[in-house]
PDB file of C-alpha atoms in Angstrom:
ATOM      1  CA  GLU J   1     -17.653  18.712  -1.218  1.00 54.00           C
ATOM      2  CA  ASN J   2     -17.601  19.157  -5.221  1.00 63.00           C
ATOM      3  CA  SER J   3     -15.055  21.930  -4.943  1.00 71.00           C
ATOM      4  CA  VAL J   4     -12.690  23.569  -6.923  1.00 74.00           C
ATOM      5  CA  PHE J   5     -10.430  23.088  -3.129  1.00 88.00           C
ATOM      6  CA  LYS J   6     -11.096  20.115  -2.633  1.00 89.00           C
ATOM      7  CA  LEU J   7      -7.640  18.444  -3.628  1.00 90.00           C
ATOM      8  CA  ASP J   8      -5.781  21.316  -1.741  1.00 92.00           C
ATOM      9  CA  CYS J   9      -7.777  19.793   1.006  1.00 93.00           C
ATOM     10  CA  VAL J  10      -7.027  16.153   0.614  1.00 94.00           C
ATOM     11  CA  ASN J  11      -3.226  16.883   0.284  1.00 93.00           C
ATOM     12  CA  ALA J  12      -3.176  19.146   3.707  1.00 94.00           C
ATOM     13  CA  LEU J  13      -4.952  16.357   5.582  1.00 95.00           C
ATOM     14  CA  ASN J  14      -2.439  14.130   4.155  1.00 93.00           C
ATOM     15  CA  ASN J  15       0.735  15.986   4.786  1.00 93.00           C
ATOM     16  CA  PHE J  16      -0.683  17.275   8.720  1.00 92.00           C
ATOM     17  CA  ALA J  17      -1.350  13.447   9.178  1.00 92.00           C
ATOM     18  CA  ALA J  18       2.578  12.592   8.143  1.00 89.00           C
ATOM     19  CA  ILE J  19       3.967  15.172  10.298  1.00 88.00           C
ATOM     20  CA  GLU J  20       2.319  13.369  12.762  1.00 86.00           C
ATOM     21  CA  LEU J  21       3.528  10.484  11.890  1.00 83.00           C
ATOM     22  CA  THR J  22       6.843  11.911  11.080  1.00 81.00           C
ATOM     23  CA  ASP J  23       6.917  13.600  14.317  1.00 72.00           C
ATOM     24  CA  GLY J  24       5.692  10.679  16.165  1.00 71.00           C
ATOM     25  CA  LYS J  25       3.703  13.292  18.352  1.00 71.00           C
ATOM     26  CA  ASN J  26      -0.173  11.925  17.962  1.00 75.00           C
ATOM     27  CA  SER J  27      -1.089   8.853  15.933  1.00 82.00           C
ATOM     28  CA  THR J  28      -4.813   9.589  17.222  1.00 88.00           C
ATOM     29  CA  ALA J  29      -5.069  12.893  14.683  1.00 89.00           C
ATOM     30  CA  ALA J  30      -2.781  12.161  11.783  1.00 90.00           C
ATOM     31  CA  ALA J  31      -5.800   8.833  11.906  1.00 92.00           C
ATOM     32  CA  THR J  32      -8.651  11.306  12.105  1.00 94.00           C
ATOM     33  CA  TYR J  33      -6.416  13.644   9.191  1.00 95.00           C
ATOM     34  CA  LEU J  34      -6.409  10.644   7.095  1.00 95.00           C
ATOM     35  CA  LYS J  35     -10.153   9.316   7.349  1.00 96.00           C
ATOM     36  CA  ARG J  36     -11.096  12.592   7.134  1.00 96.00           C
ATOM     37  CA  ALA J  37      -9.150  13.107   3.318  1.00 95.00           C
ATOM     38  CA  ILE J  38     -10.724   9.519   2.340  1.00 96.00           C
ATOM     39  CA  GLU J  39     -13.846  10.566   3.600  1.00 95.00           C
ATOM     40  CA  ILE J  40     -13.858  14.011   0.992  1.00 93.00           C
ATOM     41  CA  GLY J  41     -11.508  13.361  -1.884  1.00 92.00           C
ATOM     42  CA  ASP J  42     -11.851  11.816  -5.277  1.00 91.00           C
ATOM     43  CA  GLU J  43     -10.394   7.923  -5.945  1.00 89.00           C
ATOM     44  CA  GLY J  44      -7.480   9.995  -7.756  1.00 88.00           C
ATOM     45  CA  MET J  45      -6.590  12.041  -5.085  1.00 91.00           C
ATOM     46  CA  LEU J  46      -6.010   9.364  -2.534  1.00 94.00           C
ATOM     47  CA  ASN J  47      -2.594   7.663  -3.826  1.00 91.00           C
ATOM     48  CA  LYS J  48      -0.632   8.755  -1.260  1.00 93.00           C
ATOM     49  CA  VAL J  49      -3.080   9.108   1.700  1.00 95.00           C
ATOM     50  CA  TYR J  50      -4.000   5.441   1.537  1.00 96.00           C
ATOM     51  CA  VAL J  51      -0.179   4.523   1.520  1.00 93.00           C
ATOM     52  CA  ASN J  52       0.259   6.710   4.702  1.00 92.00           C
ATOM     53  CA  TYR J  53      -2.402   5.656   6.572  1.00 95.00           C
ATOM     54  CA  GLY J  54      -1.279   2.206   5.268  1.00 93.00           C
ATOM     55  CA  GLY J  55       1.925   2.862   7.012  1.00 90.00           C
ATOM     56  CA  HIS J  56       0.001   4.425   9.922  1.00 90.00           C
ATOM     57  CA  LEU J  57      -2.003   1.183  10.082  1.00 92.00           C
ATOM     58  CA  ALA J  58       0.746  -1.187  10.045  1.00 89.00           C
ATOM     59  CA  THR J  59       2.838   0.795  12.678  1.00 86.00           C
ATOM     60  CA  ILE J  60      -0.306   0.409  15.647  1.00 87.00           C
ATOM     61  CA  GLY J  61      -0.314  -3.261  14.504  1.00 86.00           C
ATOM     62  CA  ASP J  62      -4.019  -3.402  12.328  1.00 91.00           C
ATOM     63  CA  ASP J  63      -2.042  -5.463   9.652  1.00 89.00           C
ATOM     64  CA  ASP J  64      -5.204  -6.037   7.537  1.00 89.00           C
ATOM     65  CA  GLY J  65      -5.961  -2.547   7.564  1.00 93.00           C
ATOM     66  CA  ALA J  66      -2.536  -1.911   6.337  1.00 93.00           C
ATOM     67  CA  ILE J  67      -2.506  -4.370   4.129  1.00 91.00           C
ATOM     68  CA  GLU J  68      -6.162  -3.074   2.392  1.00 92.00           C
ATOM     69  CA  ALA J  69      -4.927   0.588   1.838  1.00 95.00           C
ATOM     70  CA  PHE J  70      -1.272  -0.359   0.529  1.00 93.00           C
ATOM     71  CA  ILE J  71      -3.306  -2.198  -1.642  1.00 91.00           C
ATOM     72  CA  LYS J  72      -5.627   0.706  -2.514  1.00 93.00           C
ATOM     73  CA  GLY J  73      -2.524   3.127  -3.207  1.00 93.00           C
ATOM     74  CA  PHE J  74      -0.797   0.711  -5.289  1.00 90.00           C
ATOM     75  CA  LEU J  75      -3.438   0.384  -7.445  1.00 89.00           C
ATOM     76  CA  ILE J  76      -4.461   4.497  -7.892  1.00 93.00           C
ATOM     77  CA  ASN J  77      -0.906   4.692  -8.834  1.00 91.00           C
ATOM     78  CA  LEU J  78      -1.365   2.286 -11.065  1.00 88.00           C
ATOM     79  CA  LYS J  79      -4.524   3.718 -12.897  1.00 89.00           C
ATOM     80  CA  ARG J  80      -2.341   7.145 -12.503  1.00 90.00           C
ATOM     81  CA  GLY J  81       0.439   5.407 -14.528  1.00 87.00           C
ATOM     82  CA  ASP J  82       2.984   6.850 -11.142  1.00 87.00           C
ATOM     83  CA  TYR J  83       4.643   3.024 -11.919  1.00 84.00           C
ATOM     84  CA  GLN J  84       7.431   4.004  -9.054  1.00 84.00           C
ATOM     85  CA  ALA J  85       4.928   4.957  -6.458  1.00 87.00           C
ATOM     86  CA  ALA J  86       3.202   2.260  -7.260  1.00 86.00           C
ATOM     87  CA  THR J  87       5.695  -0.165  -6.513  1.00 84.00           C
ATOM     88  CA  ALA J  88       6.798   1.101  -3.653  1.00 85.00           C
ATOM     89  CA  ALA J  89       3.093   0.868  -1.290  1.00 89.00           C
ATOM     90  CA  LEU J  90       3.747  -2.921  -3.848  1.00 86.00           C
ATOM     91  CA  VAL J  91       6.786  -3.305  -1.415  1.00 85.00           C
ATOM     92  CA  ARG J  92       5.473  -1.446   1.532  1.00 87.00           C
ATOM     93  CA  ARG J  93       2.637  -4.275   1.127  1.00 87.00           C
ATOM     94  CA  ALA J  94       5.185  -7.047   1.146  1.00 83.00           C
ATOM     95  CA  LEU J  95       7.090  -6.818   4.339  1.00 83.00           C
ATOM     96  CA  ILE J  96       3.344  -6.866   6.746  1.00 83.00           C
ATOM     97  CA  ILE J  97       4.021 -10.220   8.599  1.00 76.00           C
ATOM     98  CA  PRO J  98       2.010 -11.231  11.651  1.00 67.00           C
ATOM     99  CA  LYS J  99       3.572  -9.736  14.423  1.00 67.00           C
ATOM    100  CA  VAL J 100       3.985 -12.767  17.054  1.00 72.00           C
ATOM    101  CA  ALA J 101       3.173 -16.152  16.062  1.00 74.00           C
ATOM    102  CA  GLU J 102       1.997 -18.840  18.024  1.00 82.00           C
ATOM    103  CA  SER J 103       3.788 -21.919  17.222  1.00 87.00           C
ATOM    104  CA  ALA J 104       6.485 -23.234  15.586  1.00 89.00           C
ATOM    105  CA  GLU J 105       3.992 -23.981  12.019  1.00 90.00           C
ATOM    106  CA  GLU J 106       2.672 -20.353  11.831  1.00 86.00           C
ATOM    107  CA  VAL J 107       6.594 -19.208  11.801  1.00 86.00           C
ATOM    108  CA  GLU J 108       7.239 -21.610   8.853  1.00 89.00           C
ATOM    109  CA  GLN J 109       4.464 -20.492   7.549  1.00 86.00           C
ATOM    110  CA  THR J 110       5.025 -16.883   7.800  1.00 84.00           C
ATOM    111  CA  ARG J 111       8.658 -17.320   6.081  1.00 86.00           C
ATOM    112  CA  ILE J 112       6.868 -18.546   2.370  1.00 87.00           C
ATOM    113  CA  ASN J 113       4.602 -16.518   2.389  1.00 84.00           C
ATOM    114  CA  PHE J 114       6.745 -13.888   2.886  1.00 85.00           C
ATOM    115  CA  THR J 115       9.482 -15.707   0.332  1.00 87.00           C
ATOM    116  CA  ALA J 116       6.425 -15.857  -1.844  1.00 86.00           C
ATOM    117  CA  ARG J 117       5.324 -12.070  -2.024  1.00 85.00           C
ATOM    118  CA  ILE J 118       8.782 -11.418  -1.844  1.00 85.00           C
ATOM    119  CA  ARG J 119       8.957 -14.165  -5.222  1.00 85.00           C
ATOM    120  CA  ASP J 120       6.044 -12.655  -6.820  1.00 85.00           C
ATOM    121  CA  ILE J 121       7.153  -8.924  -6.241  1.00 81.00           C
ATOM    122  CA  ILE J 122      10.458  -9.855  -8.818  1.00 81.00           C
ATOM    123  CA  LYS J 123       8.219 -11.753 -10.943  1.00 81.00           C
ATOM    124  CA  LEU J 124       6.070  -8.797 -11.453  1.00 79.00           C
ATOM    125  CA  ALA J 125       8.769  -6.100 -11.687  1.00 76.00           C
ATOM    126  CA  ASN J 126      10.873  -8.735 -14.593  1.00 78.00           C
ATOM    127  CA  ASP J 127       7.375  -9.628 -16.492  1.00 79.00           C
ATOM    128  CA  GLY J 128       4.641  -7.768 -15.336  1.00 79.00           C
ATOM    129  CA  GLY J 129       1.064  -9.804 -15.089  1.00 78.00           C
ATOM    130  CA  THR J 130      -2.089  -9.470 -13.114  1.00 78.00           C
ATOM    131  CA  PRO J 131      -2.549 -10.670  -9.715  1.00 77.00           C
ATOM    132  CA  SER J 132      -4.187 -13.948 -10.354  1.00 76.00           C
ATOM    133  CA  SER J 133      -0.676 -15.032 -11.939  1.00 76.00           C
ATOM    134  CA  THR J 134       0.819 -14.726  -8.297  1.00 77.00           C
ATOM    135  CA  THR J 135       1.041 -17.303  -5.700  1.00 76.00           C
ATOM    136  CA  SER J 136       1.501 -15.529  -2.557  1.00 74.00           C
ATOM    137  CA  ASP J 137      -1.634 -13.726  -0.689  1.00 75.00           C
ATOM    138  CA  LEU J 138       0.443 -10.271  -1.785  1.00 76.00           C
ATOM    139  CA  PHE J 139      -3.273  -9.433  -3.020  1.00 76.00           C
ATOM    140  CA  ASN J 140      -5.061 -11.406  -0.693  1.00 70.00           C
ATOM    141  CA  VAL J 141      -7.706  -8.291  -0.321  1.00 66.00           C
ATOM    142  CA  LEU J 142      -8.665  -8.156  -3.893  1.00 66.00           C
ATOM    143  CA  SER J 143     -11.620  -9.690  -5.094  1.00 58.00           C
ATOM    144  CA  LYS J 144     -11.624 -11.770  -8.106  1.00 52.00           C
ATOM    145  CA  ALA J 145     -13.405  -9.141 -10.396  1.00 49.00           C
ATOM    146  CA  GLU J 146     -10.358  -6.916  -9.729  1.00 61.00           C
ATOM    147  CA  ASP J 147      -7.998  -8.765 -11.488  1.00 63.00           C
ATOM    148  CA  ILE J 148      -5.952  -5.878 -13.348  1.00 73.00           C
ATOM    149  CA  SER J 149      -3.318  -6.308 -15.642  1.00 76.00           C
ATOM    150  CA  ILE J 150       0.025  -4.913 -14.107  1.00 78.00           C
ATOM    151  CA  PRO J 151       2.471  -3.781 -16.656  1.00 77.00           C
ATOM    152  CA  ARG J 152       6.502  -4.426 -16.027  1.00 75.00           C
ATOM    153  CA  LEU J 153       8.330  -3.024 -13.201  1.00 70.00           C
ATOM    154  CA  SER J 154      11.488  -3.170 -12.635  1.00 59.00           C
ATOM    155  CA  ASN J 155      12.865   0.238 -13.573  1.00 63.00           C
ATOM    156  CA  THR J 156      10.959   1.115 -10.647  1.00 61.00           C
ATOM    157  CA  LEU J 157      11.455  -1.435  -8.705  1.00 58.00           C
ATOM    158  CA  TYR J 158      15.155  -1.171  -8.930  1.00 53.00           C
ATOM    159  CA  ASP J 159      14.503   3.134  -8.672  1.00 53.00           C
ATOM    160  CA  TRP J 160      12.656   2.381  -5.642  1.00 49.00           C
ATOM    161  CA  THR J 161      14.909  -0.189  -3.716  1.00 50.00           C
ATOM    162  CA  THR J 162      18.374   1.701  -4.140  1.00 49.00           C
ATOM    163  CA  GLY J 163      16.889   5.563  -3.362  1.00 48.00           C
TER     164      GLY J 163
END
């Protein structure tokens, strides 16, 4: 468990999962690899794992799980100072919308929430801030105890969106 090879194992599991997800081969195997990486890895090792896991969960329709994974990836990358990866995880979280609305009111609420998330990302990119300063559900999986300061992300948002 405290092996010098732990990071190598986490990275290998993440890479195996990425291959399965990229080729659309076996999402069960991918989920198994990612869950195992999360089990054995220390938080700082899991920045890419959580983002891949969020992508997998979003693909299979587990929106709540995907949101939580993307936010975890965002927070780890933010702590590591990797603002480009943090921004990418945050944008991917913002793009998650419910798959099927049951009424016109839900459609309108989804539109309002999505618009608010995008506005909040642009605000964080330009000014920085904290999750509690946002008005959308972008950070709905964070407790008040996890209210962190987010630095200005504008250059990384531009870099991420323009490739």
